[in-house]
XYZ file of C-alpha atoms in Angstrom:
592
model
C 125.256 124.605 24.705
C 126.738 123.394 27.677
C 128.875 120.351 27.472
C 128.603 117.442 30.069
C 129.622 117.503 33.027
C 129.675 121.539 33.208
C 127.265 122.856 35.927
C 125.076 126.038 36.252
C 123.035 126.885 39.113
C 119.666 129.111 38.992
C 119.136 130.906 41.985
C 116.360 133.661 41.557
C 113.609 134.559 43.645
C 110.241 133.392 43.222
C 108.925 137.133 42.140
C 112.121 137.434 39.942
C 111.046 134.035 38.081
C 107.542 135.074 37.548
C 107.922 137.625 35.137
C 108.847 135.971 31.934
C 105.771 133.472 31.829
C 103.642 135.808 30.746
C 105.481 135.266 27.059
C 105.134 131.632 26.875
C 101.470 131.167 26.879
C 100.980 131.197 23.239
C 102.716 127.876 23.391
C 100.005 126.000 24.855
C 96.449 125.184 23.308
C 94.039 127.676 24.213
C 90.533 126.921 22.451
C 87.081 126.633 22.556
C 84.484 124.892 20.991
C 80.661 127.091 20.581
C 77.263 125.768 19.213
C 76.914 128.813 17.097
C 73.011 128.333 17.874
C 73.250 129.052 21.686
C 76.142 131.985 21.233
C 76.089 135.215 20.261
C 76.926 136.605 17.112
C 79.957 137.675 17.314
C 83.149 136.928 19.522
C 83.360 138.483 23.055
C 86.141 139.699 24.845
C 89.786 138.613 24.040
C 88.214 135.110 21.949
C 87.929 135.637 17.842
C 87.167 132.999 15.548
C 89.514 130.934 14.027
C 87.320 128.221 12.174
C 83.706 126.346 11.782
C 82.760 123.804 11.771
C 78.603 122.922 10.595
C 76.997 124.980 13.654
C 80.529 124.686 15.923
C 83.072 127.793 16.114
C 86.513 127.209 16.915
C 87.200 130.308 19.413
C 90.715 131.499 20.690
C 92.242 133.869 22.669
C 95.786 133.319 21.656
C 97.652 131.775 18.105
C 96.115 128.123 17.374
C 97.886 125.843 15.530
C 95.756 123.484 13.906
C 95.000 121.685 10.269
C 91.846 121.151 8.447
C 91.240 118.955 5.934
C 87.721 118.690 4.849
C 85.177 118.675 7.646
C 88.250 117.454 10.208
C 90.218 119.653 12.722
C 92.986 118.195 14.291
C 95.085 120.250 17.071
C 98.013 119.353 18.979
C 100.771 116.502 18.659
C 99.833 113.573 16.023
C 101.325 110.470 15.048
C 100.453 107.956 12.586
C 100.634 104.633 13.973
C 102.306 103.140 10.992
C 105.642 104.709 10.928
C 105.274 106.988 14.366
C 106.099 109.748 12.056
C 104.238 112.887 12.828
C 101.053 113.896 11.399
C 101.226 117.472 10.838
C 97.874 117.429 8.321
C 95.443 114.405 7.618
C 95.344 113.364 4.049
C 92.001 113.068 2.142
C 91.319 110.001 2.674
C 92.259 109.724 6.331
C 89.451 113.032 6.601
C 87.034 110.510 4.924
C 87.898 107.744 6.998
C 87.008 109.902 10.840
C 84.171 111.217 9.210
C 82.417 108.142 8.055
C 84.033 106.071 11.100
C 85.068 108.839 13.957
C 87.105 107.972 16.633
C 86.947 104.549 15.982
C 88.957 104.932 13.164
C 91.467 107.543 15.035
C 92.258 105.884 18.223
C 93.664 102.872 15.749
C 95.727 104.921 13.497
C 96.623 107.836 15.633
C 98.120 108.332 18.695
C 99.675 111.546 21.095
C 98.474 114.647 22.636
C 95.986 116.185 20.445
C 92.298 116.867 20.209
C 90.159 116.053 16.783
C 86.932 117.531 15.670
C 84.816 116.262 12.750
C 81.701 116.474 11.302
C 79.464 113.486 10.704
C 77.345 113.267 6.852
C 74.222 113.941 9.289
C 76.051 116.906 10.318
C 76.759 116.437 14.415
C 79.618 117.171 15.462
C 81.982 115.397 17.358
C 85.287 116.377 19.557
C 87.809 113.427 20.302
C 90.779 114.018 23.131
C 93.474 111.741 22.780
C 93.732 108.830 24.587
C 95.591 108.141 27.812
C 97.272 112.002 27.989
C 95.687 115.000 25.659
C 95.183 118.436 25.942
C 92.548 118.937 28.734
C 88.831 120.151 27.616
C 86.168 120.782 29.670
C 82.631 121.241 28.978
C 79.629 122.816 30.580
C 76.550 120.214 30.631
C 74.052 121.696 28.505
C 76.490 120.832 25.427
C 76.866 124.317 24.123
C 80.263 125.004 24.407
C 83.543 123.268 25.427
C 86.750 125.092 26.598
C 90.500 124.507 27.407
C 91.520 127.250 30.035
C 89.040 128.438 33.189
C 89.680 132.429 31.570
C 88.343 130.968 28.250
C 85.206 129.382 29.731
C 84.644 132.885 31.495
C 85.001 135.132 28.383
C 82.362 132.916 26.892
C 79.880 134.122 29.522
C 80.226 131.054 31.124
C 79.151 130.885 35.133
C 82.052 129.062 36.632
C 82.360 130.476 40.174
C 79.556 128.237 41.893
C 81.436 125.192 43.576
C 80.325 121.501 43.787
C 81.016 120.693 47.370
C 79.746 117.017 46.531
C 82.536 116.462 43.652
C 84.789 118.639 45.850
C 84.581 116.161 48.502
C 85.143 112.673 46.292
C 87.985 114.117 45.002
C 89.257 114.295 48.473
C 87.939 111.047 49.961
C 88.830 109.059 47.127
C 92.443 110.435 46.270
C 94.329 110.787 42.685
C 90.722 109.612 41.179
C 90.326 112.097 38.255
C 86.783 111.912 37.102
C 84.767 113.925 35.077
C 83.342 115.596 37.789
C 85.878 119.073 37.938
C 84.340 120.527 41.314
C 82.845 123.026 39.794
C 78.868 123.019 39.429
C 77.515 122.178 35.622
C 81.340 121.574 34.399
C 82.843 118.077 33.843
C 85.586 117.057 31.958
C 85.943 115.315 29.027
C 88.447 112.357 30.060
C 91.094 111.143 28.008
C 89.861 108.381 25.130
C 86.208 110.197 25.326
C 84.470 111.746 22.546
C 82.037 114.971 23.255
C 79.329 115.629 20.489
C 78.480 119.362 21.038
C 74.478 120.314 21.410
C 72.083 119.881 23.655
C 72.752 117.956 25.992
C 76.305 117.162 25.967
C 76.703 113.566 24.614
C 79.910 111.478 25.735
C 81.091 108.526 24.746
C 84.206 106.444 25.008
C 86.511 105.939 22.640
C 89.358 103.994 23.792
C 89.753 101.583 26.848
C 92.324 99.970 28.177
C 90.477 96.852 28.722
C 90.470 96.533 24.975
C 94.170 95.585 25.382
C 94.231 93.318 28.430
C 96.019 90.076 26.486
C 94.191 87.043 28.149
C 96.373 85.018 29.158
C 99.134 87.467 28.487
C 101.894 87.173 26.371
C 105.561 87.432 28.100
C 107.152 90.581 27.061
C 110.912 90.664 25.373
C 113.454 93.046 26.766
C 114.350 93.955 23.411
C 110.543 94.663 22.402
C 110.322 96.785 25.284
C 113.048 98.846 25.139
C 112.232 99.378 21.314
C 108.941 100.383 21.692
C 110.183 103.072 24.329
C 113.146 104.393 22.240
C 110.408 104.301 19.022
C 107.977 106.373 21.498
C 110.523 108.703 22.600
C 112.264 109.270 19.477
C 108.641 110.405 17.817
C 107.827 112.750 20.623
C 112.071 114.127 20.039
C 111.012 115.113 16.454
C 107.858 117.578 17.441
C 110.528 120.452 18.975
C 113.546 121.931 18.236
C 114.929 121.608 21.286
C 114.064 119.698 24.797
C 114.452 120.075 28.308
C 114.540 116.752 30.076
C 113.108 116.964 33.888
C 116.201 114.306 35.319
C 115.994 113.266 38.879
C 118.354 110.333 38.032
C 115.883 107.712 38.877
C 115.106 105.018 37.176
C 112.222 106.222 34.700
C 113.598 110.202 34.014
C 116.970 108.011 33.329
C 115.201 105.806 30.877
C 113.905 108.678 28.735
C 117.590 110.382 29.142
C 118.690 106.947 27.393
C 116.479 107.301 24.370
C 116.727 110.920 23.917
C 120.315 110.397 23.561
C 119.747 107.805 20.678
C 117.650 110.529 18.605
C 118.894 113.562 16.670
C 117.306 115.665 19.341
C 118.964 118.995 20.767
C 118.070 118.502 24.224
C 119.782 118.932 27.682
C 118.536 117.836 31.363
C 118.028 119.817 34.103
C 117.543 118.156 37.958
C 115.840 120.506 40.797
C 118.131 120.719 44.066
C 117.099 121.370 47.635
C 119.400 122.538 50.430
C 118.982 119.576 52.322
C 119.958 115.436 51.132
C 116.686 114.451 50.438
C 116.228 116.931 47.668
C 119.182 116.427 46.152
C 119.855 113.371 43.547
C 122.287 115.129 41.630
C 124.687 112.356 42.052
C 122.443 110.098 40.246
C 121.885 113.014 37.429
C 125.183 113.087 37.128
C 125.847 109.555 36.024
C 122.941 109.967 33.556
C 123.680 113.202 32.152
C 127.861 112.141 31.549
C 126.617 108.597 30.407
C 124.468 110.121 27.388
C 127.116 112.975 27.354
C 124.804 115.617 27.791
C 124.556 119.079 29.156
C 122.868 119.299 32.836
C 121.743 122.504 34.526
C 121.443 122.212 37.919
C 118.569 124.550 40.107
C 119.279 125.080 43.649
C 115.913 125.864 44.934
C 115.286 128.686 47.678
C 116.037 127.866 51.585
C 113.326 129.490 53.138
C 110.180 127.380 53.571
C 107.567 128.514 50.747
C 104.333 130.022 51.634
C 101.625 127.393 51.658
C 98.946 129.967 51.936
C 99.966 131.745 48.628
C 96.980 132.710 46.030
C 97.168 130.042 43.366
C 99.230 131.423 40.489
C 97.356 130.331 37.516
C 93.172 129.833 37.465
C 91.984 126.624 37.137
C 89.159 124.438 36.094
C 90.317 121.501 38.666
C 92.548 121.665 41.189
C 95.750 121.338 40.232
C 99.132 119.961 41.848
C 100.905 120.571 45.877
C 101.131 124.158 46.330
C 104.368 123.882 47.906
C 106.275 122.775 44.791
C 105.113 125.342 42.847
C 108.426 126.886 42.858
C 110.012 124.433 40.874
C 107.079 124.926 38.382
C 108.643 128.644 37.824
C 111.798 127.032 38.013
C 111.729 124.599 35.125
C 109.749 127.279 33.217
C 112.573 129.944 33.524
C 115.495 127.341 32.342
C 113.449 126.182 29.566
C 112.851 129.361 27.996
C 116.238 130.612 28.481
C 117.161 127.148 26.671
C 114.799 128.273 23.907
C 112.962 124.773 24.639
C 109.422 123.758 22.849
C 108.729 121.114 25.792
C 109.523 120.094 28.962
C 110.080 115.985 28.941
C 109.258 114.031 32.302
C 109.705 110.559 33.105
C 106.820 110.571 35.008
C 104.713 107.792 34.283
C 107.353 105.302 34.572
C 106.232 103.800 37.378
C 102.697 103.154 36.009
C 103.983 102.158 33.243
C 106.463 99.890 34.118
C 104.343 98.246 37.046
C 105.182 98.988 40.505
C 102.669 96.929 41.969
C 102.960 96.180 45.551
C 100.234 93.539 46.591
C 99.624 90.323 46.031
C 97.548 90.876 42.255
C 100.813 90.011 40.274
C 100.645 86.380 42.698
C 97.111 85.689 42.065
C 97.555 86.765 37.962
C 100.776 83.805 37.890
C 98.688 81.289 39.525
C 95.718 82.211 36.867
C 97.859 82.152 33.956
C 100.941 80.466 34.754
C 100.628 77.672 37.224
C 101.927 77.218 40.432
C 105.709 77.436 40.122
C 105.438 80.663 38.399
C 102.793 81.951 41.580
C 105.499 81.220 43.640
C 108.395 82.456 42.293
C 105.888 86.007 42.159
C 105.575 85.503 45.920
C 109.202 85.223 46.340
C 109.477 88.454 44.203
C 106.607 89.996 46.150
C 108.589 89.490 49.497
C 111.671 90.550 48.739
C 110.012 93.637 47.361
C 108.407 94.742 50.145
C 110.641 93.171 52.516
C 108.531 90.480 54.132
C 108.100 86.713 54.011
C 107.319 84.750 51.279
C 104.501 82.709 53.423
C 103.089 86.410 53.830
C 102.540 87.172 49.861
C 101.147 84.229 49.833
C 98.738 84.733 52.946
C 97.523 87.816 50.788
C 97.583 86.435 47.608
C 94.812 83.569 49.272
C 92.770 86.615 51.025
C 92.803 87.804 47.396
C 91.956 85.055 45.556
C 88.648 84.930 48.132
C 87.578 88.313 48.312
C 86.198 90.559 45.751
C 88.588 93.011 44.007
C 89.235 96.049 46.712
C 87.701 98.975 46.370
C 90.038 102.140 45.161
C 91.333 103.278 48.661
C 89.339 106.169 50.607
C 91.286 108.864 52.637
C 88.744 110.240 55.362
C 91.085 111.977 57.453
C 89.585 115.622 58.564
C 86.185 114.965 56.361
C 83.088 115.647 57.486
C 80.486 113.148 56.740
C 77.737 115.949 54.983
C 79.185 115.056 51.752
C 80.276 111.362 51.465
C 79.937 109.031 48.627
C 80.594 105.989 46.946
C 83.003 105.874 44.579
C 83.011 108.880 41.400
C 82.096 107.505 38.249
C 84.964 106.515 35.996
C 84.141 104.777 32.950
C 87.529 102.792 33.416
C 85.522 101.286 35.729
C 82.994 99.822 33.573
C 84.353 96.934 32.707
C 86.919 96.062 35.198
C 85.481 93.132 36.652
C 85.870 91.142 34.072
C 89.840 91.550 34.145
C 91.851 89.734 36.449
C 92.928 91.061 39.567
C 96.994 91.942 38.476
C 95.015 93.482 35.265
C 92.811 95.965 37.705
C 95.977 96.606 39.393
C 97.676 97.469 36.541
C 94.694 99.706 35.291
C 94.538 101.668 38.623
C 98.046 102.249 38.573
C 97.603 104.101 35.169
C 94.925 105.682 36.424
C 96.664 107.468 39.383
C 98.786 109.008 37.301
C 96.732 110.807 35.031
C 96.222 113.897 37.549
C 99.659 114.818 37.651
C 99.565 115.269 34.005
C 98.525 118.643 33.856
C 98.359 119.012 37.655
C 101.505 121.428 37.950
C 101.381 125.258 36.611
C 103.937 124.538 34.174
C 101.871 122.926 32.296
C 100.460 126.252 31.749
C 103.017 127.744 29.548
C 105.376 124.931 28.374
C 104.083 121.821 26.958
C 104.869 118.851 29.357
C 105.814 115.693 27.525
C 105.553 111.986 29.364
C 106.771 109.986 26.671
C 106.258 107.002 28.804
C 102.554 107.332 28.965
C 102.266 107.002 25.112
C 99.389 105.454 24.088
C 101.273 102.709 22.200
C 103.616 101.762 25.281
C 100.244 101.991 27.317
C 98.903 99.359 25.630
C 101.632 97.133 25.200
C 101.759 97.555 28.715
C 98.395 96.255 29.021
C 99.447 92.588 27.591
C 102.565 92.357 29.619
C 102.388 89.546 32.642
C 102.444 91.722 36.166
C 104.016 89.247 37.508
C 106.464 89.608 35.160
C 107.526 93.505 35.944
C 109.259 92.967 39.150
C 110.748 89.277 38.517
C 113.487 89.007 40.696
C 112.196 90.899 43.267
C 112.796 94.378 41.919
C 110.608 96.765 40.971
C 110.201 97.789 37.166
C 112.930 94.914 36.951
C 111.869 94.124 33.397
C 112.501 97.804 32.246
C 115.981 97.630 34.318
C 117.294 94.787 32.349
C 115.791 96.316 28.937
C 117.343 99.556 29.503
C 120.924 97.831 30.904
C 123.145 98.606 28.317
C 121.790 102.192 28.109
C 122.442 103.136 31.872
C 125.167 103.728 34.312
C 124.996 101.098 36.901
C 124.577 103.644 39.825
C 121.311 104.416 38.346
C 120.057 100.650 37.557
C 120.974 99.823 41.192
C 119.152 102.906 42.563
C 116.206 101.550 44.816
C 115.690 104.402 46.462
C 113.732 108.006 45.629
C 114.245 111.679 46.420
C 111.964 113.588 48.722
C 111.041 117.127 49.354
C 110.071 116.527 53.174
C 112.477 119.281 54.149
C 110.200 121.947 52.424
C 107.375 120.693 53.581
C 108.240 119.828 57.247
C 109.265 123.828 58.125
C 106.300 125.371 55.765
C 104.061 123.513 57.905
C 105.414 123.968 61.133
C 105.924 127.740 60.704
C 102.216 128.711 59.758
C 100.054 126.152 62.012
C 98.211 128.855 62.949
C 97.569 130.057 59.784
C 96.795 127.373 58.439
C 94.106 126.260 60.910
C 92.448 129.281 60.661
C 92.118 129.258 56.826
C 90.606 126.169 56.861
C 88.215 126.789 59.550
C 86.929 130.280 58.354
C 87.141 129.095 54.398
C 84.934 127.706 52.116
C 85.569 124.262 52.298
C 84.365 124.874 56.356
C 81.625 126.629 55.224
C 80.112 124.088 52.670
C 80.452 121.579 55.461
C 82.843 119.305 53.537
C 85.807 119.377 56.520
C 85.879 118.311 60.449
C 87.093 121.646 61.889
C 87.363 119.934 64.928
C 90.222 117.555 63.966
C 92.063 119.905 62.218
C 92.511 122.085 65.306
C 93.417 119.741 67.030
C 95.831 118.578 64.214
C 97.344 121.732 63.974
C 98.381 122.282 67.685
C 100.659 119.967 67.381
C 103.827 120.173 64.900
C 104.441 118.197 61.968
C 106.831 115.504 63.606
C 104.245 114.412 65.668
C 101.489 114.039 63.139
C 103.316 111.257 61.200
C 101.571 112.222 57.736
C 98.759 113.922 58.822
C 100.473 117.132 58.083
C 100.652 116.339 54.772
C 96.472 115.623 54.320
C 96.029 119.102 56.070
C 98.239 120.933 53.003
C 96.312 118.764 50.355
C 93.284 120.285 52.328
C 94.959 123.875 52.376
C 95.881 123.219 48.479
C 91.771 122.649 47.877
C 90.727 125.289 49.807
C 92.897 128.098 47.813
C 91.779 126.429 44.827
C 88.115 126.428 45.758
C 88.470 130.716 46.910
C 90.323 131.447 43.577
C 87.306 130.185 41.754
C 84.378 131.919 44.286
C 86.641 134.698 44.028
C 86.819 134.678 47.745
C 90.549 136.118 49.122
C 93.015 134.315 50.154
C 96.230 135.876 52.616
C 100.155 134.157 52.989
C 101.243 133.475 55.738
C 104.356 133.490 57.542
């Protein structure tokens, strides 16, 4: 292993990268769940059987790790809440206990990335994803089957090549929303904290909500509770692999995991992606972080030609996944890890969520609620000096909130047509939020932004990808924490800053800035305008009337510098449209 401060740069091409990925697929969970009664007899394709359950087949195309114990089956990373010690096999009576009491009894003693599957005495059965994160399963609506991987769902006989222009277009108009609707027609998701019972129809119900752990009034939050509960988080998720590879930009959250890696037993090192130009490149920061925890970091110069934004998507998916143009680093990372002989990839992302970086005036209106008047204004002084404005304007939106109704998650309607518009997609997040107080909802939609970039990347695909931050016992400590209370001082995540202090260099803790990758984007654009209007004006998402061809053109005359970020709606509408051809099985060219 490297030692700190030693250096090694990766630079391969993407083709070069590719080739090794192949091999690390076994890592991930591949699965399916049949109703025996509404399959055939016998396996098809690449799946075979690995288990039953009552009238429900466990079907594979790839090794599956997994326990049973009774009529349980429990997949994935577990921990007991108790101790945080991993939960490699339920015990007797813990099988008893989910099948008398289900998920009700699991989403209070368990926590991670896993999926369970259990057997009521009436014999239905039942399929619980984790709460928060989990291993993604998606379901076709008749309730016959439920599967992890798009290739799965097709080798089950499953139609999935018909495309749901209406969920297609919500997921554009109302952005980072992840609902169960997967914009595919007959196929939703089953949403972290949700339980599917398989048959006929498709029952779902919810399991876990973060409402359940809104503290009213909330309770102030110790910097030495915090930073335990992170390290305890952290150090749980360190003891599920042999070794780790820690995604380290140097910012703040990425920094704070570095911190409590380092306090574990864990074999680990860091590794911090580089572009060619400065706002790629944070390896100053990663630097201080990786030689305060003394700890190896590998650093990956990524390529200086612009990448191809018109590429064919390089894994199928159920959803559309992450920006196209990044997905470089995803072969990146994946190379360096398995060279490092890692079992996960650990990200800091989350931190923000987690740690709320709220900016609007719900943390002002929450003190004044809770907390009186001296602490509401000491939140609009924070509130100003966070987003660099006057204190008499936090409080001129705090008042606009405090008489309004809570506002509506934001809508994006750049280059839509109207064929296909909506309210807002179902979430049952949503259910009960107006009973929460306005920094709560805030809080809540933060998490919920978040929880697309998960799995959103193709990394994902063939290396687990750990965000110890979004564990669901921070997540709901989180949840009772003040808002006000995250950015006292006028900071943002200030409360995880002074937690984390001791554990940081101070080049890091003073950071208030982040990296960028506009210098990839910016030339990728710019060189294949052409390109990229015509794709979207002869594709599907044209076709189905769900774009304003129109606007684009007239968009993509003009080069990115004079679009301010319009360029980058026009790749998110490039990244849907290969997404959306991969599935119809329509082609797709590169360009330039």
């Amino acid at each position: 292993m490297l030692g700190a401060g030693r250096r090694l740069s990766v630079v391969r091409s993407a083709g070069e990268c590719a080739q090794f990925l192949t091999g690390l697929q076994a890592v991930t969970l591949r699965i399916a769940f049949e109703a025996r009664a509404a399959s055939h007899s016998e396996p098809r394709g690449s799946l075979r059987e690995v288990a039953r359950l009552a009238h429900v087949r466990l079907l594979s195309d790839a090794a599956v790790a997994f326990s049973k114990k009774g009529n349980t089956l429990l997949f994935g990373w577990a921990f007991r809440r108790s101790d945080n010690r991993a939960c490699d096999e339920l015990g007797d009576d813990e099988a008893r206990e989910i099948e008398a009491r289900g998920a009700e009894w699991a989403v209070k003693h368990l926590w991670g990335n896993y999926l369970l599957a259990w057997k009521e005495p009436a014999g239905d059965v039942h399929v619980l994803r984790s709460p928060v994160t989990g291993p993604a399963l998606f379901f076709a609506e008749d309730g016959a089957c439920a599967f992890s991987h798009l290739e799965i769902g097709k080798a089950m006989g499953l139609s999935l090549d018909r495309l749901d222009p209406a969920a297609i277009d919500a997921q554009l108009r109302f952005p980072i929303l992840r609902g169960p609707a997967t914009g595919i027609a007959m196929v939703r998701e089953l949403l972290a904290g949700e339980t599917l019972m398989m048959g006929s129809p498709a029952v779902v119900r919810q399991a876990w909500s973060p409402w359940s752990f809104t503290v009213r009034p909330p309770v102030e939050a110790s910097l030495d509770e915090l930073r335990r509960h992170v390290m305890s988080a952290v150090g749980a998720w360190s003891t599920r692999f042999e070794r780790v590879q820690l995604e380290l930009s140097g910012g703040l959250d990425s920094s704070i995991v570095a911190a409590s890696l380092a306090r574990t037993r864990a074999t680990w090192r860091a590794v911090t992606l580089v572009t060619r130009r400065p706002d790629g490149d944070e390896r100053r920061y990663a630097h201080a972080v990786a030689d305060h925890a003394d700890i190896a970091l590998l650093e990956i110069l990524l390529n200086a030609a612009p990448p191809d934004p018109l590429a064919a998507l390089g894994e199928p998916r159920v959803r559309p996944g992450g920006f196209g143009l990044i997905d470089e680093s995803d072969i990146r990372l994946c190379e360096a890890a398995e060279g490092y002989g890692a079992g996960a990839i650990f990200t800091g992302v989350g931190g923000d969520n987690l740690f709320g970086y709220i900016i609007s005036a719900a943390p002002v209106v929450d003190a004044l609620r809770f907390a009186g008047l001296g602490a509401a204004w000491r939140a609009a002084s924070d509130l100003g000096r966070l987003t660099n404005t006057h204190m008499l304007e936090a409080w001129r939106f705090a008042i606009r909130r405090l008489l309004k109704r809570p506002p509506p998650w934001p809508r994006d309607e750049r280059f839509l047509a109207s064929r296909h518009a909506s309210t807002v997609p179902e979430h049952p997040w949503f259910a009960d939020a107006s009973a929460a107080s306005d920094g709560q909802r805030a809080y809540v939609g933060m998490l919920m932004r978040i929880l697309p970039f998960l799995d959103g990347y193709d990394r994902a695909f063939h290396v687990p990808v750990i965000a110890p931050l979004l564990s669901q016992p921070l997540v709901e400590y989180g949840l009772g924490v003040p808002v006000w209370q995250w950015s006292a001082g006028g900071h943002d995540r200030s409360l995880a800053r002074k937690a984390f202090a001791g554990d940081l260099p101070a080049l890091v803790l003073q950071r208030r800035t982040k990296g960028g990758l506009e210098s990839l984007f910016v030339p990728a654009y710019d060189r294949n305008r052409a390109h990229l209007r015509d794709f979207l004006q002869e594709g599907l998402l044209a076709a189905l009337g769900i774009i304003d061809c129109d606007a684009i053109g007239a968009a993509t005359a003009r080069p990115a510098g004079a679009l301010d970020n319009d360029y980058v709606r026009i790749l998110q509408l490039v990244d849907m449209e290969r997404w959306a051809r991969s599935v119809a099985g329509a082609p797709t060219a590169g360009g330039q």
